[in-house]
Amino acid sequence: IDRALAALEKAEQNIMNSPYLTQTTKNELVKSMNAVESSLEAYKRELSSVTTMEELEALTAEIKTYLKTNKDVIKSTVQQTVLVLLGEVEKTVEAIVEEAESVLAAMKRTCSSQTATIEEVETSIDQLQSLGDDLEAAIKAKDSATGKSIAQQMKPLVKELAKDMKTLYQACY
């Protein structure tokens, strides 16, 4: 019971400390976990008042069944949190791509001598847009594992895009 309570507490802390979740979302995710926590605390109190081996065995069996049944609540909450975070990643990357496209359009007009860097930026933008579409599909399918993998693929592309945009800006201005 103590390990389950500790895992729930850690998950709650991670949710509540997430800068990417709204307070409403945090509250909704933690609410279901609190119900499980309350039940586990009640079981813990019951355990302390058990007087016979038969009572202990019966209560232990009940607790095991409860934990098996409710581990899905914890998994579901964690998955929902991951999907919300992935949605924020998708929105952020989309905003970065839009900004990069806007700046790139101006750079093409004013700095056409930087063809190679412009092409690198365009390639990065295309790759990020494609991964963004894939991430959106993973989120809709509630496939957090695929979503996490896609987000990891996006990370170096965003860094490369930023580096290329900086190079382009420095060469042109």
Short mmCIF file of N, CA and C in Angstrom, two decimals:
data_model
loop_
_atom_site.label_atom_id
_atom_site.label_comp_id
_atom_site.label_asym_id
_atom_site.label_seq_id
_atom_site.Cartn_x
_atom_site.Cartn_y
_atom_site.Cartn_z
N ILE A 1 0.83 -1.19 0.00
CA ILE A 1 0.00 0.00 0.00
C ILE A 1 0.87 1.25 0.00
N ASP A 2 1.92 1.22 0.82
CA ASP A 2 2.79 2.40 0.90
C ASP A 2 3.47 2.70 -0.44
N ARG A 3 3.87 1.65 -1.15
CA ARG A 3 4.49 1.87 -2.47
C ARG A 3 3.49 2.46 -3.45
N ALA A 4 2.28 1.95 -3.43
CA ALA A 4 1.23 2.47 -4.32
C ALA A 4 0.93 3.92 -3.98
N LEU A 5 0.84 4.23 -2.69
CA LEU A 5 0.60 5.62 -2.27
C LEU A 5 1.75 6.53 -2.70
N ALA A 6 2.98 6.04 -2.56
CA ALA A 6 4.14 6.83 -2.96
C ALA A 6 4.12 7.08 -4.47
N ALA A 7 3.76 6.05 -5.24
CA ALA A 7 3.70 6.21 -6.71
C ALA A 7 2.61 7.22 -7.09
N LEU A 8 1.48 7.14 -6.42
CA LEU A 8 0.40 8.09 -6.69
C LEU A 8 0.84 9.51 -6.34
N GLU A 9 1.49 9.66 -5.21
CA GLU A 9 1.95 10.99 -4.78
C GLU A 9 2.95 11.56 -5.78
N LYS A 10 3.86 10.73 -6.23
CA LYS A 10 4.86 11.19 -7.20
C LYS A 10 4.18 11.60 -8.52
N ALA A 11 3.24 10.79 -8.97
CA ALA A 11 2.51 11.14 -10.20
C ALA A 11 1.76 12.45 -10.04
N GLU A 12 1.12 12.63 -8.88
CA GLU A 12 0.40 13.89 -8.62
C GLU A 12 1.35 15.08 -8.64
N GLN A 13 2.51 14.93 -8.01
CA GLN A 13 3.48 16.03 -7.99
C GLN A 13 3.93 16.37 -9.40
N ASN A 14 4.19 15.35 -10.21
CA ASN A 14 4.60 15.60 -11.59
C ASN A 14 3.53 16.34 -12.36
N ILE A 15 2.29 15.95 -12.15
CA ILE A 15 1.18 16.62 -12.83
C ILE A 15 1.07 18.07 -12.36
N MET A 16 1.06 18.26 -11.06
CA MET A 16 0.87 19.60 -10.50
C MET A 16 2.04 20.54 -10.82
N ASN A 17 3.24 19.98 -11.00
CA ASN A 17 4.41 20.80 -11.30
C ASN A 17 4.62 21.03 -12.80
N SER A 18 3.77 20.45 -13.61
CA SER A 18 3.92 20.60 -15.05
C SER A 18 3.53 22.01 -15.49
N PRO A 19 4.45 22.72 -16.15
CA PRO A 19 4.12 24.06 -16.61
C PRO A 19 3.25 24.05 -17.88
N TYR A 20 3.06 22.87 -18.45
CA TYR A 20 2.34 22.77 -19.72
C TYR A 20 0.85 22.46 -19.55
N LEU A 21 0.42 22.16 -18.34
CA LEU A 21 -0.97 21.81 -18.11
C LEU A 21 -1.69 22.99 -17.46
N THR A 22 -2.93 23.19 -17.85
CA THR A 22 -3.74 24.21 -17.19
C THR A 22 -4.13 23.70 -15.81
N GLN A 23 -4.51 24.60 -14.94
CA GLN A 23 -4.93 24.19 -13.60
C GLN A 23 -6.15 23.28 -13.68
N THR A 24 -7.06 23.56 -14.59
CA THR A 24 -8.25 22.72 -14.75
C THR A 24 -7.86 21.30 -15.13
N THR A 25 -6.95 21.17 -16.08
CA THR A 25 -6.49 19.84 -16.51
C THR A 25 -5.80 19.13 -15.36
N LYS A 26 -4.96 19.85 -14.65
CA LYS A 26 -4.28 19.26 -13.49
C LYS A 26 -5.30 18.72 -12.49
N ASN A 27 -6.29 19.53 -12.18
CA ASN A 27 -7.31 19.13 -11.21
C ASN A 27 -8.06 17.88 -11.66
N GLU A 28 -8.41 17.83 -12.95
CA GLU A 28 -9.14 16.67 -13.47
C GLU A 28 -8.29 15.40 -13.39
N LEU A 29 -7.01 15.52 -13.74
CA LEU A 29 -6.14 14.35 -13.71
C LEU A 29 -5.91 13.85 -12.28
N VAL A 30 -5.75 14.77 -11.36
CA VAL A 30 -5.45 14.40 -9.98
C VAL A 30 -6.70 13.87 -9.26
N LYS A 31 -7.86 14.31 -9.69
CA LYS A 31 -9.12 13.93 -9.02
C LYS A 31 -9.28 12.41 -8.96
N SER A 32 -9.08 11.73 -10.08
CA SER A 32 -9.26 10.28 -10.09
C SER A 32 -8.19 9.59 -9.25
N MET A 33 -7.00 10.16 -9.23
CA MET A 33 -5.93 9.59 -8.43
C MET A 33 -6.23 9.76 -6.93
N ASN A 34 -6.85 10.86 -6.56
CA ASN A 34 -7.19 11.10 -5.16
C ASN A 34 -8.19 10.08 -4.63
N ALA A 35 -9.11 9.66 -5.49
CA ALA A 35 -10.10 8.65 -5.08
C ALA A 35 -9.40 7.34 -4.75
N VAL A 36 -8.44 6.95 -5.56
CA VAL A 36 -7.68 5.72 -5.30
C VAL A 36 -6.87 5.89 -4.02
N GLU A 37 -6.25 7.04 -3.88
CA GLU A 37 -5.45 7.32 -2.68
C GLU A 37 -6.30 7.21 -1.41
N SER A 38 -7.48 7.76 -1.44
CA SER A 38 -8.36 7.71 -0.26
C SER A 38 -8.71 6.27 0.10
N SER A 39 -8.99 5.48 -0.90
CA SER A 39 -9.31 4.07 -0.64
C SER A 39 -8.12 3.33 -0.06
N LEU A 40 -6.94 3.60 -0.59
CA LEU A 40 -5.75 2.94 -0.06
C LEU A 40 -5.48 3.34 1.38
N GLU A 41 -5.71 4.61 1.69
CA GLU A 41 -5.54 5.06 3.08
C GLU A 41 -6.53 4.34 4.00
N ALA A 42 -7.76 4.14 3.53
CA ALA A 42 -8.77 3.42 4.32
C ALA A 42 -8.34 1.98 4.54
N TYR A 43 -7.82 1.36 3.49
CA TYR A 43 -7.31 -0.01 3.64
C TYR A 43 -6.16 -0.07 4.64
N LYS A 44 -5.32 0.93 4.60
CA LYS A 44 -4.18 0.98 5.52
C LYS A 44 -4.68 1.05 6.97
N ARG A 45 -5.71 1.86 7.19
CA ARG A 45 -6.28 1.96 8.54
C ARG A 45 -6.91 0.62 8.97
N GLU A 46 -7.60 -0.03 8.01
CA GLU A 46 -8.21 -1.33 8.31
C GLU A 46 -7.15 -2.36 8.69
N LEU A 47 -6.03 -2.32 7.99
CA LEU A 47 -4.95 -3.27 8.28
C LEU A 47 -4.46 -3.15 9.71
N SER A 48 -4.42 -1.93 10.20
CA SER A 48 -3.92 -1.73 11.56
C SER A 48 -4.88 -2.26 12.62
N SER A 49 -6.14 -2.50 12.25
CA SER A 49 -7.11 -3.00 13.23
C SER A 49 -7.42 -4.49 13.08
N VAL A 50 -6.75 -5.16 12.15
CA VAL A 50 -6.97 -6.59 11.95
C VAL A 50 -6.46 -7.35 13.18
N THR A 51 -7.25 -8.35 13.61
CA THR A 51 -6.85 -9.10 14.81
C THR A 51 -6.60 -10.58 14.56
N THR A 52 -7.09 -11.11 13.44
CA THR A 52 -6.88 -12.54 13.18
C THR A 52 -6.20 -12.73 11.83
N MET A 53 -5.60 -13.89 11.66
CA MET A 53 -4.93 -14.23 10.40
C MET A 53 -5.94 -14.29 9.25
N GLU A 54 -7.13 -14.82 9.53
CA GLU A 54 -8.16 -14.91 8.49
C GLU A 54 -8.57 -13.52 8.00
N GLU A 55 -8.72 -12.58 8.93
CA GLU A 55 -9.05 -11.21 8.56
C GLU A 55 -7.94 -10.59 7.72
N LEU A 56 -6.72 -10.86 8.12
CA LEU A 56 -5.56 -10.33 7.39
C LEU A 56 -5.52 -10.89 5.96
N GLU A 57 -5.72 -12.19 5.82
CA GLU A 57 -5.71 -12.81 4.49
C GLU A 57 -6.83 -12.26 3.62
N ALA A 58 -8.02 -12.13 4.20
CA ALA A 58 -9.16 -11.62 3.44
C ALA A 58 -8.92 -10.17 3.00
N LEU A 59 -8.44 -9.37 3.92
CA LEU A 59 -8.20 -7.97 3.60
C LEU A 59 -7.06 -7.82 2.59
N THR A 60 -6.02 -8.64 2.72
CA THR A 60 -4.91 -8.61 1.77
C THR A 60 -5.39 -8.97 0.37
N ALA A 61 -6.23 -9.98 0.28
CA ALA A 61 -6.79 -10.37 -1.02
C ALA A 61 -7.63 -9.23 -1.61
N GLU A 62 -8.40 -8.59 -0.77
CA GLU A 62 -9.24 -7.47 -1.22
C GLU A 62 -8.37 -6.31 -1.72
N ILE A 63 -7.30 -6.03 -0.98
CA ILE A 63 -6.40 -4.95 -1.37
C ILE A 63 -5.72 -5.26 -2.70
N LYS A 64 -5.26 -6.50 -2.87
CA LYS A 64 -4.61 -6.89 -4.13
C LYS A 64 -5.57 -6.73 -5.30
N THR A 65 -6.81 -7.14 -5.11
CA THR A 65 -7.82 -7.00 -6.17
C THR A 65 -8.05 -5.52 -6.48
N TYR A 66 -8.16 -4.73 -5.44
CA TYR A 66 -8.38 -3.30 -5.62
C TYR A 66 -7.22 -2.67 -6.39
N LEU A 67 -6.00 -3.02 -6.01
CA LEU A 67 -4.82 -2.45 -6.69
C LEU A 67 -4.78 -2.87 -8.16
N LYS A 68 -5.08 -4.12 -8.44
CA LYS A 68 -5.08 -4.59 -9.83
C LYS A 68 -6.14 -3.85 -10.64
N THR A 69 -7.29 -3.68 -10.04
CA THR A 69 -8.39 -3.00 -10.73
C THR A 69 -8.07 -1.53 -10.98
N ASN A 70 -7.44 -0.89 -10.02
CA ASN A 70 -7.23 0.55 -10.11
C ASN A 70 -5.88 0.98 -10.66
N LYS A 71 -5.01 0.03 -10.98
CA LYS A 71 -3.75 0.43 -11.59
C LYS A 71 -4.01 1.08 -12.95
N ASP A 72 -5.14 0.72 -13.55
CA ASP A 72 -5.51 1.33 -14.83
C ASP A 72 -5.84 2.82 -14.67
N VAL A 73 -6.35 3.21 -13.50
CA VAL A 73 -6.62 4.63 -13.24
C VAL A 73 -5.31 5.40 -13.30
N ILE A 74 -4.29 4.85 -12.66
CA ILE A 74 -2.99 5.51 -12.65
C ILE A 74 -2.40 5.55 -14.05
N LYS A 75 -2.43 4.41 -14.74
CA LYS A 75 -1.89 4.36 -16.10
C LYS A 75 -2.64 5.33 -17.02
N SER A 76 -3.94 5.35 -16.90
CA SER A 76 -4.76 6.23 -17.73
C SER A 76 -4.45 7.69 -17.45
N THR A 77 -4.28 8.03 -16.19
CA THR A 77 -3.96 9.41 -15.83
C THR A 77 -2.61 9.82 -16.39
N VAL A 78 -1.64 8.94 -16.25
CA VAL A 78 -0.31 9.23 -16.79
C VAL A 78 -0.38 9.38 -18.31
N GLN A 79 -1.11 8.47 -18.96
CA GLN A 79 -1.24 8.56 -20.42
C GLN A 79 -1.92 9.86 -20.84
N GLN A 80 -2.98 10.25 -20.13
CA GLN A 80 -3.66 11.51 -20.45
C GLN A 80 -2.71 12.69 -20.29
N THR A 81 -1.90 12.65 -19.25
CA THR A 81 -0.94 13.72 -19.02
C THR A 81 0.05 13.79 -20.17
N VAL A 82 0.57 12.64 -20.57
CA VAL A 82 1.53 12.60 -21.68
C VAL A 82 0.89 13.14 -22.95
N LEU A 83 -0.34 12.75 -23.21
CA LEU A 83 -1.01 13.21 -24.43
C LEU A 83 -1.24 14.73 -24.40
N VAL A 84 -1.58 15.25 -23.24
CA VAL A 84 -1.75 16.71 -23.12
C VAL A 84 -0.41 17.41 -23.39
N LEU A 85 0.65 16.87 -22.80
CA LEU A 85 1.98 17.45 -23.02
C LEU A 85 2.38 17.36 -24.49
N LEU A 86 2.09 16.24 -25.12
CA LEU A 86 2.41 16.10 -26.54
C LEU A 86 1.61 17.10 -27.38
N GLY A 87 0.39 17.36 -26.97
CA GLY A 87 -0.41 18.37 -27.66
C GLY A 87 0.24 19.74 -27.55
N GLU A 88 0.80 20.04 -26.40
CA GLU A 88 1.51 21.31 -26.22
C GLU A 88 2.76 21.36 -27.08
N VAL A 89 3.46 20.24 -27.19
CA VAL A 89 4.65 20.16 -28.05
C VAL A 89 4.23 20.44 -29.49
N GLU A 90 3.14 19.82 -29.91
CA GLU A 90 2.67 20.01 -31.28
C GLU A 90 2.34 21.48 -31.56
N LYS A 91 1.64 22.12 -30.63
CA LYS A 91 1.29 23.54 -30.80
C LYS A 91 2.54 24.41 -30.85
N THR A 92 3.50 24.12 -30.00
CA THR A 92 4.74 24.91 -29.95
C THR A 92 5.52 24.77 -31.25
N VAL A 93 5.65 23.54 -31.72
CA VAL A 93 6.39 23.31 -32.97
C VAL A 93 5.65 23.97 -34.14
N GLU A 94 4.35 23.90 -34.12
CA GLU A 94 3.56 24.55 -35.18
C GLU A 94 3.81 26.06 -35.18
N ALA A 95 3.87 26.67 -34.01
CA ALA A 95 4.14 28.11 -33.91
C ALA A 95 5.55 28.43 -34.40
N ILE A 96 6.50 27.58 -34.06
CA ILE A 96 7.89 27.77 -34.51
C ILE A 96 7.95 27.69 -36.03
N VAL A 97 7.28 26.72 -36.60
CA VAL A 97 7.27 26.56 -38.05
C VAL A 97 6.64 27.77 -38.73
N GLU A 98 5.52 28.23 -38.20
CA GLU A 98 4.86 29.41 -38.78
C GLU A 98 5.77 30.63 -38.74
N GLU A 99 6.43 30.83 -37.62
CA GLU A 99 7.35 31.97 -37.49
C GLU A 99 8.53 31.82 -38.45
N ALA A 100 9.07 30.61 -38.53
CA ALA A 100 10.21 30.37 -39.42
C ALA A 100 9.81 30.61 -40.88
N GLU A 101 8.62 30.18 -41.25
CA GLU A 101 8.15 30.40 -42.62
C GLU A 101 8.02 31.89 -42.92
N SER A 102 7.50 32.62 -41.99
CA SER A 102 7.34 34.06 -42.17
C SER A 102 8.68 34.75 -42.33
N VAL A 103 9.61 34.45 -41.45
CA VAL A 103 10.95 35.05 -41.53
C VAL A 103 11.65 34.60 -42.80
N LEU A 104 11.50 33.32 -43.14
CA LEU A 104 12.15 32.79 -44.34
C LEU A 104 11.66 33.50 -45.60
N ALA A 105 10.37 33.79 -45.67
CA ALA A 105 9.83 34.49 -46.83
C ALA A 105 10.51 35.84 -47.01
N ALA A 106 10.71 36.55 -45.91
CA ALA A 106 11.40 37.84 -45.98
C ALA A 106 12.86 37.65 -46.37
N MET A 107 13.50 36.63 -45.83
CA MET A 107 14.91 36.38 -46.13
C MET A 107 15.12 36.03 -47.60
N LYS A 108 14.17 35.30 -48.17
CA LYS A 108 14.28 34.94 -49.59
C LYS A 108 14.29 36.19 -50.47
N ARG A 109 13.50 37.18 -50.06
CA ARG A 109 13.43 38.42 -50.85
C ARG A 109 14.67 39.28 -50.66
N THR A 110 15.20 39.30 -49.45
CA THR A 110 16.29 40.23 -49.15
C THR A 110 17.68 39.61 -49.17
N CYS A 111 17.74 38.27 -49.19
CA CYS A 111 19.05 37.63 -49.06
C CYS A 111 19.12 36.37 -49.91
N SER A 112 18.84 36.52 -51.16
CA SER A 112 18.79 35.37 -52.06
C SER A 112 20.16 34.71 -52.26
N SER A 113 21.24 35.35 -51.82
CA SER A 113 22.58 34.77 -51.98
C SER A 113 22.81 33.57 -51.06
N GLN A 114 21.97 33.40 -50.08
CA GLN A 114 22.13 32.31 -49.10
C GLN A 114 21.27 31.09 -49.47
N THR A 115 21.34 30.68 -50.72
CA THR A 115 20.50 29.61 -51.24
C THR A 115 20.63 28.32 -50.43
N ALA A 116 21.86 27.92 -50.12
CA ALA A 116 22.07 26.64 -49.41
C ALA A 116 21.41 26.66 -48.03
N THR A 117 21.60 27.73 -47.30
CA THR A 117 21.01 27.81 -45.96
C THR A 117 19.50 27.91 -46.05
N ILE A 118 19.01 28.65 -47.03
CA ILE A 118 17.56 28.75 -47.23
C ILE A 118 16.97 27.37 -47.50
N GLU A 119 17.65 26.59 -48.33
CA GLU A 119 17.18 25.23 -48.63
C GLU A 119 17.21 24.34 -47.38
N GLU A 120 18.23 24.51 -46.54
CA GLU A 120 18.29 23.74 -45.29
C GLU A 120 17.12 24.10 -44.38
N VAL A 121 16.82 25.38 -44.31
CA VAL A 121 15.69 25.82 -43.49
C VAL A 121 14.39 25.25 -44.04
N GLU A 122 14.22 25.31 -45.34
CA GLU A 122 13.01 24.76 -45.95
C GLU A 122 12.88 23.27 -45.68
N THR A 123 13.99 22.55 -45.75
CA THR A 123 13.97 21.11 -45.47
C THR A 123 13.57 20.86 -44.02
N SER A 124 14.16 21.62 -43.11
CA SER A 124 13.81 21.46 -41.69
C SER A 124 12.33 21.75 -41.45
N ILE A 125 11.84 22.80 -42.08
CA ILE A 125 10.42 23.15 -41.94
C ILE A 125 9.54 22.02 -42.47
N ASP A 126 9.87 21.49 -43.64
CA ASP A 126 9.09 20.39 -44.21
C ASP A 126 9.09 19.17 -43.29
N GLN A 127 10.27 18.85 -42.74
CA GLN A 127 10.36 17.69 -41.85
C GLN A 127 9.54 17.91 -40.57
N LEU A 128 9.63 19.11 -40.03
CA LEU A 128 8.86 19.41 -38.82
C LEU A 128 7.36 19.38 -39.09
N GLN A 129 6.94 19.88 -40.24
CA GLN A 129 5.51 19.83 -40.57
C GLN A 129 5.03 18.39 -40.70
N SER A 130 5.84 17.56 -41.34
CA SER A 130 5.48 16.16 -41.49
C SER A 130 5.40 15.46 -40.13
N LEU A 131 6.40 15.71 -39.29
CA LEU A 131 6.38 15.12 -37.95
C LEU A 131 5.22 15.68 -37.13
N GLY A 132 4.90 16.95 -37.33
CA GLY A 132 3.76 17.55 -36.65
C GLY A 132 2.46 16.84 -37.02
N ASP A 133 2.31 16.53 -38.30
CA ASP A 133 1.13 15.78 -38.74
C ASP A 133 1.10 14.39 -38.10
N ASP A 134 2.28 13.74 -38.05
CA ASP A 134 2.37 12.42 -37.43
C ASP A 134 2.05 12.49 -35.94
N LEU A 135 2.54 13.55 -35.28
CA LEU A 135 2.28 13.72 -33.86
C LEU A 135 0.80 13.95 -33.60
N GLU A 136 0.19 14.76 -34.43
CA GLU A 136 -1.25 15.01 -34.29
C GLU A 136 -2.04 13.71 -34.42
N ALA A 137 -1.64 12.87 -35.40
CA ALA A 137 -2.31 11.58 -35.59
C ALA A 137 -2.10 10.67 -34.38
N ALA A 138 -0.90 10.66 -33.82
CA ALA A 138 -0.62 9.83 -32.64
C ALA A 138 -1.45 10.29 -31.45
N ILE A 139 -1.59 11.60 -31.29
CA ILE A 139 -2.40 12.13 -30.19
C ILE A 139 -3.86 11.73 -30.37
N LYS A 140 -4.37 11.88 -31.58
CA LYS A 140 -5.77 11.51 -31.84
C LYS A 140 -6.00 10.02 -31.59
N ALA A 141 -4.97 9.19 -31.90
CA ALA A 141 -5.07 7.75 -31.68
C ALA A 141 -4.77 7.37 -30.23
N LYS A 142 -4.45 8.37 -29.40
CA LYS A 142 -4.08 8.16 -28.00
C LYS A 142 -2.88 7.21 -27.87
N ASP A 143 -1.96 7.36 -28.81
CA ASP A 143 -0.74 6.53 -28.83
C ASP A 143 0.42 7.34 -28.28
N SER A 144 0.54 7.32 -26.95
CA SER A 144 1.55 8.15 -26.31
C SER A 144 2.97 7.67 -26.61
N ALA A 145 3.18 6.38 -26.79
CA ALA A 145 4.53 5.88 -27.09
C ALA A 145 5.02 6.42 -28.42
N THR A 146 4.18 6.35 -29.44
CA THR A 146 4.55 6.89 -30.75
C THR A 146 4.72 8.40 -30.66
N GLY A 147 3.84 9.05 -29.94
CA GLY A 147 3.93 10.50 -29.78
C GLY A 147 5.24 10.92 -29.14
N LYS A 148 5.65 10.19 -28.10
CA LYS A 148 6.92 10.52 -27.44
C LYS A 148 8.09 10.34 -28.41
N SER A 149 8.04 9.28 -29.20
CA SER A 149 9.10 9.03 -30.18
C SER A 149 9.17 10.16 -31.20
N ILE A 150 8.03 10.60 -31.68
CA ILE A 150 7.98 11.69 -32.66
C ILE A 150 8.51 12.98 -32.03
N ALA A 151 8.11 13.25 -30.80
CA ALA A 151 8.58 14.46 -30.12
C ALA A 151 10.11 14.44 -29.98
N GLN A 152 10.65 13.27 -29.71
CA GLN A 152 12.11 13.15 -29.63
C GLN A 152 12.77 13.42 -30.97
N GLN A 153 12.13 13.01 -32.05
CA GLN A 153 12.66 13.28 -33.39
C GLN A 153 12.60 14.77 -33.72
N MET A 154 11.62 15.45 -33.17
CA MET A 154 11.45 16.88 -33.44
C MET A 154 12.54 17.72 -32.78
N LYS A 155 13.00 17.29 -31.63
CA LYS A 155 13.94 18.08 -30.84
C LYS A 155 15.17 18.51 -31.63
N PRO A 156 15.91 17.59 -32.24
CA PRO A 156 17.10 18.03 -32.98
C PRO A 156 16.76 18.87 -34.21
N LEU A 157 15.59 18.62 -34.80
CA LEU A 157 15.19 19.41 -35.96
C LEU A 157 14.91 20.86 -35.58
N VAL A 158 14.28 21.06 -34.43
CA VAL A 158 14.02 22.42 -33.96
C VAL A 158 15.34 23.13 -33.68
N LYS A 159 16.27 22.43 -33.06
CA LYS A 159 17.58 23.02 -32.78
C LYS A 159 18.31 23.37 -34.08
N GLU A 160 18.25 22.47 -35.04
CA GLU A 160 18.90 22.71 -36.33
C GLU A 160 18.24 23.89 -37.05
N LEU A 161 16.93 23.96 -37.00
CA LEU A 161 16.21 25.07 -37.61
C LEU A 161 16.63 26.39 -36.97
N ALA A 162 16.71 26.42 -35.67
CA ALA A 162 17.12 27.65 -34.97
C ALA A 162 18.54 28.04 -35.37
N LYS A 163 19.42 27.07 -35.45
CA LYS A 163 20.81 27.34 -35.83
C LYS A 163 20.88 27.88 -37.26
N ASP A 164 20.15 27.25 -38.17
CA ASP A 164 20.15 27.70 -39.56
C ASP A 164 19.52 29.09 -39.71
N MET A 165 18.46 29.35 -38.95
CA MET A 165 17.83 30.68 -39.01
C MET A 165 18.80 31.76 -38.50
N LYS A 166 19.52 31.42 -37.45
CA LYS A 166 20.50 32.37 -36.91
C LYS A 166 21.60 32.62 -37.92
N THR A 167 22.09 31.56 -38.55
CA THR A 167 23.13 31.70 -39.58
C THR A 167 22.62 32.57 -40.73
N LEU A 168 21.43 32.32 -41.15
CA LEU A 168 20.82 33.08 -42.25
C LEU A 168 20.67 34.54 -41.85
N TYR A 169 20.20 34.79 -40.67
CA TYR A 169 20.01 36.16 -40.20
C TYR A 169 21.34 36.90 -40.14
N GLN A 170 22.36 36.23 -39.59
CA GLN A 170 23.67 36.86 -39.48
C GLN A 170 24.29 37.14 -40.85
N ALA A 171 24.05 36.27 -41.81
CA ALA A 171 24.60 36.46 -43.16
C ALA A 171 23.88 37.56 -43.91
N CYS A 172 22.65 37.77 -43.57
CA CYS A 172 21.83 38.72 -44.34
C CYS A 172 21.77 40.11 -43.71
N TYR A 173 22.03 40.22 -42.41
CA TYR A 173 21.86 41.53 -41.78
C TYR A 173 23.10 41.96 -41.06
#
